[in-house]
PDB file of C-alpha atoms in Angstrom:
ATOM      1  CA  SER A   1      18.636   2.449  -1.011  1.00  0.00           C
ATOM      2  CA  SER A   2      16.094   0.340  -2.900  1.00  0.00           C
ATOM      3  CA  GLU A   3      13.385   1.967  -4.940  1.00  0.00           C
ATOM      4  CA  LEU A   4      10.695   1.147  -7.468  1.00  0.00           C
ATOM      5  CA  THR A   5      10.556   3.246 -10.620  1.00  0.00           C
ATOM      6  CA  GLN A   6       7.402   3.946 -12.607  1.00  0.00           C
ATOM      7  CA  ASP A   7       6.701   6.239 -15.528  1.00  0.00           C
ATOM      8  CA  PRO A   8       4.856   9.290 -14.154  1.00  0.00           C
ATOM      9  CA  ALA A   9       2.157   9.311 -16.807  1.00  0.00           C
ATOM     10  CA  VAL A  10       0.770   7.075 -19.522  1.00  0.00           C
ATOM     11  CA  SER A  11      -2.177   7.521 -21.865  1.00  0.00           C
ATOM     12  CA  VAL A  12      -4.280   5.043 -23.800  1.00  0.00           C
ATOM     13  CA  ALA A  13      -7.113   5.318 -26.280  1.00  0.00           C
ATOM     14  CA  LEU A  14     -10.432   3.953 -25.138  1.00  0.00           C
ATOM     15  CA  GLY A  15     -10.592   0.212 -25.804  1.00  0.00           C
ATOM     16  CA  GLN A  16      -6.887  -0.143 -26.474  1.00  0.00           C
ATOM     17  CA  THR A  17      -4.227  -1.960 -24.458  1.00  0.00           C
ATOM     18  CA  VAL A  18      -1.796  -0.264 -22.118  1.00  0.00           C
ATOM     19  CA  ARG A  19       1.131  -1.560 -20.105  1.00  0.00           C
ATOM     20  CA  ILE A  20       2.369   0.137 -16.951  1.00  0.00           C
ATOM     21  CA  THR A  21       5.819  -0.897 -15.773  1.00  0.00           C
ATOM     22  CA  CYS A  22       7.675  -0.918 -12.474  1.00  0.00           C
ATOM     23  CA  GLN A  23      11.418  -1.465 -12.139  1.00  0.00           C
ATOM     24  CA  GLY A  24      13.489  -2.243  -9.111  1.00  0.00           C
ATOM     25  CA  ASP A  25      16.017  -4.650  -7.669  1.00  0.00           C
ATOM     26  CA  SER A  26      13.533  -5.906  -5.063  1.00  0.00           C
ATOM     27  CA  LEU A  27      11.439  -7.350  -7.904  1.00  0.00           C
ATOM     28  CA  ARG A  28      14.114  -9.973  -8.489  1.00  0.00           C
ATOM     29  CA  SER A  29      13.209 -11.420  -5.082  1.00  0.00           C
ATOM     30  CA  TYR A  30       9.584 -10.474  -4.522  1.00  0.00           C
ATOM     31  CA  TYR A  31       6.471 -10.299  -6.659  1.00  0.00           C
ATOM     32  CA  ALA A  32       4.913  -6.890  -7.121  1.00  0.00           C
ATOM     33  CA  SER A  33       1.374  -6.005  -6.209  1.00  0.00           C
ATOM     34  CA  TRP A  34      -0.551  -3.275  -8.007  1.00  0.00           C
ATOM     35  CA  TYR A  35      -3.008  -0.715  -6.664  1.00  0.00           C
ATOM     36  CA  GLN A  36      -5.481   1.555  -8.397  1.00  0.00           C
ATOM     37  CA  GLN A  37      -6.255   4.875  -6.748  1.00  0.00           C
ATOM     38  CA  LYS A  38      -8.909   7.307  -7.879  1.00  0.00           C
ATOM     39  CA  PRO A  39      -9.078  10.892  -6.574  1.00  0.00           C
ATOM     40  CA  GLY A  40     -10.130  11.136  -2.961  1.00  0.00           C
ATOM     41  CA  GLN A  41     -10.232   7.373  -2.502  1.00  0.00           C
ATOM     42  CA  ALA A  42      -8.059   4.774  -0.831  1.00  0.00           C
ATOM     43  CA  PRO A  43      -5.954   2.515  -3.051  1.00  0.00           C
ATOM     44  CA  VAL A  44      -7.539  -0.706  -4.271  1.00  0.00           C
ATOM     45  CA  LEU A  45      -5.613  -3.913  -4.934  1.00  0.00           C
ATOM     46  CA  VAL A  46      -5.907  -4.983  -8.580  1.00  0.00           C
ATOM     47  CA  ILE A  47      -3.096  -7.525  -9.088  1.00  0.00           C
ATOM     48  CA  TYR A  48      -0.953  -9.575  -6.714  1.00  0.00           C
ATOM     49  CA  GLY A  49       1.528 -12.400  -7.021  1.00  0.00           C
ATOM     50  CA  LYS A  50       2.390 -13.825 -10.398  1.00  0.00           C
ATOM     51  CA  ASN A  51      -0.932 -12.756 -11.934  1.00  0.00           C
ATOM     52  CA  ASN A  52      -3.784 -12.891  -9.427  1.00  0.00           C
ATOM     53  CA  ARG A  53      -6.853 -10.683  -9.363  1.00  0.00           C
ATOM     54  CA  PRO A  54      -8.947 -10.108  -6.259  1.00  0.00           C
ATOM     55  CA  SER A  55     -12.628 -10.808  -6.503  1.00  0.00           C
ATOM     56  CA  GLY A  56     -14.411  -8.019  -8.340  1.00  0.00           C
ATOM     57  CA  ILE A  57     -11.446  -6.876 -10.417  1.00  0.00           C
ATOM     58  CA  PRO A  58     -12.200  -7.175 -14.160  1.00  0.00           C
ATOM     59  CA  ASP A  59     -10.192  -9.695 -16.144  1.00  0.00           C
ATOM     60  CA  ARG A  60      -8.907  -6.948 -18.420  1.00  0.00           C
ATOM     61  CA  PHE A  61      -6.321  -6.357 -15.671  1.00  0.00           C
ATOM     62  CA  SER A  62      -3.327  -8.687 -15.751  1.00  0.00           C
ATOM     63  CA  GLY A  63       0.180  -8.788 -14.373  1.00  0.00           C
ATOM     64  CA  SER A  64       3.538 -10.164 -15.403  1.00  0.00           C
ATOM     65  CA  SER A  65       7.146  -9.963 -14.350  1.00  0.00           C
ATOM     66  CA  SER A  66      10.614 -10.569 -15.720  1.00  0.00           C
ATOM     67  CA  GLY A  67      13.875  -9.942 -13.958  1.00  0.00           C
ATOM     68  CA  ASN A  68      13.693  -6.574 -12.228  1.00  0.00           C
ATOM     69  CA  THR A  69      10.552  -5.426 -14.029  1.00  0.00           C
ATOM     70  CA  ALA A  70       6.894  -5.950 -13.195  1.00  0.00           C
ATOM     71  CA  SER A  71       4.103  -4.942 -15.522  1.00  0.00           C
ATOM     72  CA  LEU A  72       0.419  -4.227 -15.213  1.00  0.00           C
ATOM     73  CA  THR A  73      -1.524  -4.596 -18.456  1.00  0.00           C
ATOM     74  CA  ILE A  74      -5.022  -3.334 -19.098  1.00  0.00           C
ATOM     75  CA  THR A  75      -6.486  -4.965 -22.203  1.00  0.00           C
ATOM     76  CA  GLY A  76      -9.348  -2.911 -23.576  1.00  0.00           C
ATOM     77  CA  ALA A  77      -9.041   0.111 -21.297  1.00  0.00           C
ATOM     78  CA  GLN A  78     -12.281   1.668 -20.118  1.00  0.00           C
ATOM     79  CA  ALA A  79     -13.003   5.207 -19.049  1.00  0.00           C
ATOM     80  CA  GLU A  80     -13.325   4.068 -15.448  1.00  0.00           C
ATOM     81  CA  ASP A  81      -9.738   2.790 -15.508  1.00  0.00           C
ATOM     82  CA  GLU A  82      -8.443   6.363 -15.512  1.00  0.00           C
ATOM     83  CA  ALA A  83      -6.594   6.559 -12.194  1.00  0.00           C
ATOM     84  CA  ASP A  84      -3.206   6.498 -10.521  1.00  0.00           C
ATOM     85  CA  TYR A  85      -1.532   3.099 -10.369  1.00  0.00           C
ATOM     86  CA  TYR A  86       1.101   2.119  -7.824  1.00  0.00           C
ATOM     87  CA  CYS A  87       3.324  -0.913  -7.660  1.00  0.00           C
ATOM     88  CA  ASN A  88       4.558  -2.281  -4.337  1.00  0.00           C
ATOM     89  CA  SER A  89       6.930  -4.959  -3.190  1.00  0.00           C
ATOM     90  CA  ARG A  90       8.678  -6.159  -0.098  1.00  0.00           C
ATOM     91  CA  ASP A  91      12.383  -5.492   0.201  1.00  0.00           C
ATOM     92  CA  SER A  92      15.053  -6.172   2.785  1.00  0.00           C
ATOM     93  CA  SER A  93      13.967  -3.178   4.870  1.00  0.00           C
ATOM     94  CA  GLY A  94      10.219  -3.477   4.643  1.00  0.00           C
ATOM     95  CA  ASN A  95       8.015  -2.360   1.779  1.00  0.00           C
ATOM     96  CA  LEU A  96       8.464  -0.115  -1.213  1.00  0.00           C
ATOM     97  CA  PHE A  97       5.975   1.766  -3.356  1.00  0.00           C
ATOM     98  CA  GLY A  98       6.666   3.031  -6.815  1.00  0.00           C
ATOM     99  CA  GLY A  99       6.135   6.707  -7.479  1.00  0.00           C
ATOM    100  CA  GLY A 100       2.873   6.015  -9.269  1.00  0.00           C
ATOM    101  CA  THR A 101       1.693   6.234 -12.873  1.00  0.00           C
ATOM    102  CA  LYS A 102      -1.178   8.503 -13.846  1.00  0.00           C
ATOM    103  CA  LEU A 103      -3.220   6.721 -16.511  1.00  0.00           C
ATOM    104  CA  THR A 104      -5.293   8.866 -18.841  1.00  0.00           C
ATOM    105  CA  VAL A 105      -7.904   7.180 -21.036  1.00  0.00           C
ATOM    106  CA  LEU A 106      -8.438   9.241 -24.181  1.00  0.00           C
TER     107      LEU A 106
ATOM    108  CA  GLN B   1     -15.876  -8.436   5.251  1.00  0.00           C
ATOM    109  CA  VAL B   2     -12.841  -6.948   6.964  1.00  0.00           C
ATOM    110  CA  GLN B   3     -12.941  -3.208   7.533  1.00  0.00           C
ATOM    111  CA  LEU B   4     -10.268  -0.854   8.821  1.00  0.00           C
ATOM    112  CA  GLN B   5     -10.933   2.588  10.252  1.00  0.00           C
ATOM    113  CA  GLU B   6      -8.357   5.193  11.176  1.00  0.00           C
ATOM    114  CA  SER B   7      -8.980   7.623  14.025  1.00  0.00           C
ATOM    115  CA  GLY B   8      -7.062  10.384  15.735  1.00  0.00           C
ATOM    116  CA  PRO B   9      -6.461  14.140  15.755  1.00  0.00           C
ATOM    117  CA  GLY B  10      -6.579  15.871  12.400  1.00  0.00           C
ATOM    118  CA  LEU B  11      -4.290  18.668  13.533  1.00  0.00           C
ATOM    119  CA  VAL B  12      -0.944  18.302  15.277  1.00  0.00           C
ATOM    120  CA  LYS B  13       1.474  21.054  16.231  1.00  0.00           C
ATOM    121  CA  PRO B  14       5.067  21.010  14.987  1.00  0.00           C
ATOM    122  CA  SER B  15       7.500  19.105  17.221  1.00  0.00           C
ATOM    123  CA  GLN B  16       4.658  17.171  18.847  1.00  0.00           C
ATOM    124  CA  THR B  17       3.729  13.506  18.420  1.00  0.00           C
ATOM    125  CA  LEU B  18       1.184  12.331  15.891  1.00  0.00           C
ATOM    126  CA  SER B  19      -0.961   9.490  17.232  1.00  0.00           C
ATOM    127  CA  LEU B  20      -3.395   7.421  15.185  1.00  0.00           C
ATOM    128  CA  THR B  21      -5.329   4.241  15.823  1.00  0.00           C
ATOM    129  CA  CYS B  22      -6.674   1.732  13.330  1.00  0.00           C
ATOM    130  CA  THR B  23      -9.669  -0.318  14.415  1.00  0.00           C
ATOM    131  CA  VAL B  24     -10.184  -3.604  12.621  1.00  0.00           C
ATOM    132  CA  SER B  25     -13.680  -5.071  12.302  1.00  0.00           C
ATOM    133  CA  GLY B  26     -15.039  -8.148  10.576  1.00  0.00           C
ATOM    134  CA  GLY B  27     -12.166 -10.331  11.715  1.00  0.00           C
ATOM    135  CA  SER B  28      -9.674 -10.819  14.506  1.00  0.00           C
ATOM    136  CA  ILE B  29      -6.409  -8.922  14.239  1.00  0.00           C
ATOM    137  CA  SER B  30      -4.737 -11.985  15.742  1.00  0.00           C
ATOM    138  CA  SER B  31      -5.934 -14.586  13.274  1.00  0.00           C
ATOM    139  CA  GLY B  32      -4.284 -15.667  10.076  1.00  0.00           C
ATOM    140  CA  SER B  33      -1.048 -14.669   8.415  1.00  0.00           C
ATOM    141  CA  TYR B  34      -1.350 -10.916   8.290  1.00  0.00           C
ATOM    142  CA  TYR B  35       0.791  -7.905   8.936  1.00  0.00           C
ATOM    143  CA  TRP B  36      -0.733  -4.567   9.827  1.00  0.00           C
ATOM    144  CA  SER B  37       0.765  -1.487   8.203  1.00  0.00           C
ATOM    145  CA  TRP B  38       0.631   2.275   8.173  1.00  0.00           C
ATOM    146  CA  ILE B  39       1.030   4.084   4.851  1.00  0.00           C
ATOM    147  CA  ARG B  40       0.839   7.798   4.141  1.00  0.00           C
ATOM    148  CA  GLN B  41       0.313  10.056   1.149  1.00  0.00           C
ATOM    149  CA  PRO B  42       1.055  13.793   1.070  1.00  0.00           C
ATOM    150  CA  ALA B  43      -1.343  15.788  -1.055  1.00  0.00           C
ATOM    151  CA  GLY B  44      -0.650  15.270  -4.738  1.00  0.00           C
ATOM    152  CA  LYS B  45       2.165  12.807  -4.069  1.00  0.00           C
ATOM    153  CA  GLY B  46       2.708   9.078  -3.952  1.00  0.00           C
ATOM    154  CA  LEU B  47       2.308   6.434  -1.275  1.00  0.00           C
ATOM    155  CA  GLU B  48       4.949   5.975   1.403  1.00  0.00           C
ATOM    156  CA  TRP B  49       5.105   2.879   3.593  1.00  0.00           C
ATOM    157  CA  ILE B  50       5.704   3.844   7.233  1.00  0.00           C
ATOM    158  CA  GLY B  51       5.924   0.504   8.995  1.00  0.00           C
ATOM    159  CA  ARG B  52       4.161  -2.675  10.037  1.00  0.00           C
ATOM    160  CA  ILE B  53       3.478  -4.899  12.986  1.00  0.00           C
ATOM    161  CA  TYR B  54       2.722  -8.578  13.337  1.00  0.00           C
ATOM    162  CA  THR B  55       0.387  -9.747  16.047  1.00  0.00           C
ATOM    163  CA  SER B  56       3.372 -11.206  17.878  1.00  0.00           C
ATOM    164  CA  GLY B  57       4.467  -7.602  18.330  1.00  0.00           C
ATOM    165  CA  SER B  58       7.414  -7.720  15.932  1.00  0.00           C
ATOM    166  CA  THR B  59       7.802  -4.551  13.902  1.00  0.00           C
ATOM    167  CA  ASN B  60       9.544  -3.236  10.804  1.00  0.00           C
ATOM    168  CA  TYR B  61       9.888   0.438   9.956  1.00  0.00           C
ATOM    169  CA  ASN B  62      10.792   2.524   6.940  1.00  0.00           C
ATOM    170  CA  PRO B  63      14.478   3.348   7.465  1.00  0.00           C
ATOM    171  CA  SER B  64      13.821   7.008   6.651  1.00  0.00           C
ATOM    172  CA  LEU B  65      11.314   7.289   9.521  1.00  0.00           C
ATOM    173  CA  LYS B  66      12.581   4.632  11.902  1.00  0.00           C
ATOM    174  CA  SER B  67      13.959   7.011  14.517  1.00  0.00           C
ATOM    175  CA  ARG B  68      10.562   8.689  14.952  1.00  0.00           C
ATOM    176  CA  VAL B  69       8.069   5.838  14.509  1.00  0.00           C
ATOM    177  CA  THR B  70       6.475   3.420  16.942  1.00  0.00           C
ATOM    178  CA  ILE B  71       3.746   0.973  15.941  1.00  0.00           C
ATOM    179  CA  SER B  72       1.954  -1.076  18.579  1.00  0.00           C
ATOM    180  CA  VAL B  73      -0.937  -3.511  18.694  1.00  0.00           C
ATOM    181  CA  ASP B  74      -3.749  -4.056  21.188  1.00  0.00           C
ATOM    182  CA  THR B  75      -5.274  -7.423  20.365  1.00  0.00           C
ATOM    183  CA  SER B  76      -7.913  -7.066  23.087  1.00  0.00           C
ATOM    184  CA  LYS B  77      -9.342  -4.048  21.268  1.00  0.00           C
ATOM    185  CA  ASN B  78      -8.579  -5.343  17.761  1.00  0.00           C
ATOM    186  CA  GLN B  79      -6.556  -2.204  17.124  1.00  0.00           C
ATOM    187  CA  PHE B  80      -3.089  -1.157  16.129  1.00  0.00           C
ATOM    188  CA  SER B  81      -1.583   2.277  16.526  1.00  0.00           C
ATOM    189  CA  LEU B  82       0.963   4.669  15.086  1.00  0.00           C
ATOM    190  CA  LYS B  83       3.043   7.245  16.897  1.00  0.00           C
ATOM    191  CA  LEU B  84       5.250   9.611  14.923  1.00  0.00           C
ATOM    192  CA  SER B  85       7.321  11.974  17.012  1.00  0.00           C
ATOM    193  CA  SER B  86       8.854  15.386  16.341  1.00  0.00           C
ATOM    194  CA  VAL B  87       6.530  16.105  13.443  1.00  0.00           C
ATOM    195  CA  THR B  88       7.042  18.883  10.925  1.00  0.00           C
ATOM    196  CA  ALA B  89       4.971  20.230   8.057  1.00  0.00           C
ATOM    197  CA  ALA B  90       6.528  17.516   5.878  1.00  0.00           C
ATOM    198  CA  ASP B  91       4.520  14.949   7.855  1.00  0.00           C
ATOM    199  CA  THR B  92       1.230  16.458   6.693  1.00  0.00           C
ATOM    200  CA  ALA B  93      -0.496  13.707   4.742  1.00  0.00           C
ATOM    201  CA  VAL B  94      -3.402  11.332   4.487  1.00  0.00           C
ATOM    202  CA  TYR B  95      -2.560   8.373   6.690  1.00  0.00           C
ATOM    203  CA  TYR B  96      -3.876   4.932   5.798  1.00  0.00           C
ATOM    204  CA  CYS B  97      -3.865   1.712   7.752  1.00  0.00           C
ATOM    205  CA  ALA B  98      -3.820  -1.485   5.730  1.00  0.00           C
ATOM    206  CA  ARG B  99      -3.727  -5.247   6.118  1.00  0.00           C
ATOM    207  CA  GLU B 100      -0.903  -7.056   4.377  1.00  0.00           C
ATOM    208  CA  ALA B 101      -1.749 -10.624   3.514  1.00  0.00           C
ATOM    209  CA  VAL B 102       0.882 -13.333   3.254  1.00  0.00           C
ATOM    210  CA  THR B 103       0.098 -16.265   0.975  1.00  0.00           C
ATOM    211  CA  THR B 104       2.212 -19.290   0.164  1.00  0.00           C
ATOM    212  CA  MET B 105       1.787 -20.360  -3.433  1.00  0.00           C
ATOM    213  CA  VAL B 106       2.959 -23.450  -5.244  1.00  0.00           C
ATOM    214  CA  ARG B 107       6.621 -24.408  -4.851  1.00  0.00           C
ATOM    215  CA  GLY B 108       6.756 -22.459  -1.626  1.00  0.00           C
ATOM    216  CA  VAL B 109       6.700 -19.017  -3.223  1.00  0.00           C
ATOM    217  CA  ILE B 110       5.459 -16.457  -0.716  1.00  0.00           C
ATOM    218  CA  ILE B 111       3.567 -13.417  -1.905  1.00  0.00           C
ATOM    219  CA  TYR B 112       2.618 -10.277  -0.019  1.00  0.00           C
ATOM    220  CA  TYR B 113      -0.089  -7.754  -0.796  1.00  0.00           C
ATOM    221  CA  PHE B 114      -2.270  -5.133   0.866  1.00  0.00           C
ATOM    222  CA  ASP B 115      -5.771  -6.511   0.517  1.00  0.00           C
ATOM    223  CA  TYR B 116      -7.713  -4.194   2.828  1.00  0.00           C
ATOM    224  CA  TRP B 117      -7.237  -0.480   3.421  1.00  0.00           C
ATOM    225  CA  GLY B 118      -8.841   2.074   5.672  1.00  0.00           C
ATOM    226  CA  GLN B 119     -10.443   5.118   4.084  1.00  0.00           C
ATOM    227  CA  GLY B 120      -7.575   7.313   5.235  1.00  0.00           C
ATOM    228  CA  THR B 121      -7.413  10.245   7.610  1.00  0.00           C
ATOM    229  CA  LEU B 122      -5.869  13.628   6.914  1.00  0.00           C
ATOM    230  CA  VAL B 123      -3.366  14.824   9.477  1.00  0.00           C
ATOM    231  CA  THR B 124      -2.159  18.387   9.187  1.00  0.00           C
ATOM    232  CA  VAL B 125       0.920  19.586  11.032  1.00  0.00           C
ATOM    233  CA  SER B 126       0.545  23.271  11.763  1.00  0.00           C
ATOM    234  CA  SER B 127       0.771  25.672  14.664  1.00  0.00           C
TER     235      SER B 127
END
């Protein structure tokens, strides 16, 4: 069955750049979307499509994709960016979520 | 501003049916190119897509849950609902409803994304 694979945990120094990746066959056919989730809160959309940010999402968040890999990049990470990040895409059966990446800002 | 709100029992006994409703406000559930989904998250774990419905009534379900899931829509009440049968402790989770937007970009590329989420409701399966 299809799946999306993310690294479980990533860390970044305050103000530095971090890339969070998501791999899966479905990404060859569909763009990923990315969600930020802080403890006790619902997920929030941060990136969708080729590289689109919803209103209110800082421009330090960006997205890219190549082949079966989608990436979320945070340029100049801030303390408030510490959260879990999930990728999502459609697939032939419905929708898939990655396992999530816990981002720690040091 | 679209808002989604989940409602339903917070405690369900094993083998029974979990029933939740999502009420949509700030916009009609029938308007636009949107799908309406249920997503769940066990404590300390990741997100799992359960299924979705279009306002036409067409549905798609996660293959791993398909035999137990029914999603329906009531456009007159601007609501959609989830029923999950034969629940076990493994179904204990926070359940979210979400709107999935469908946008056609340049060159006909279609993109999908969950732009609005409910706050989530915890459902515990226990006797």
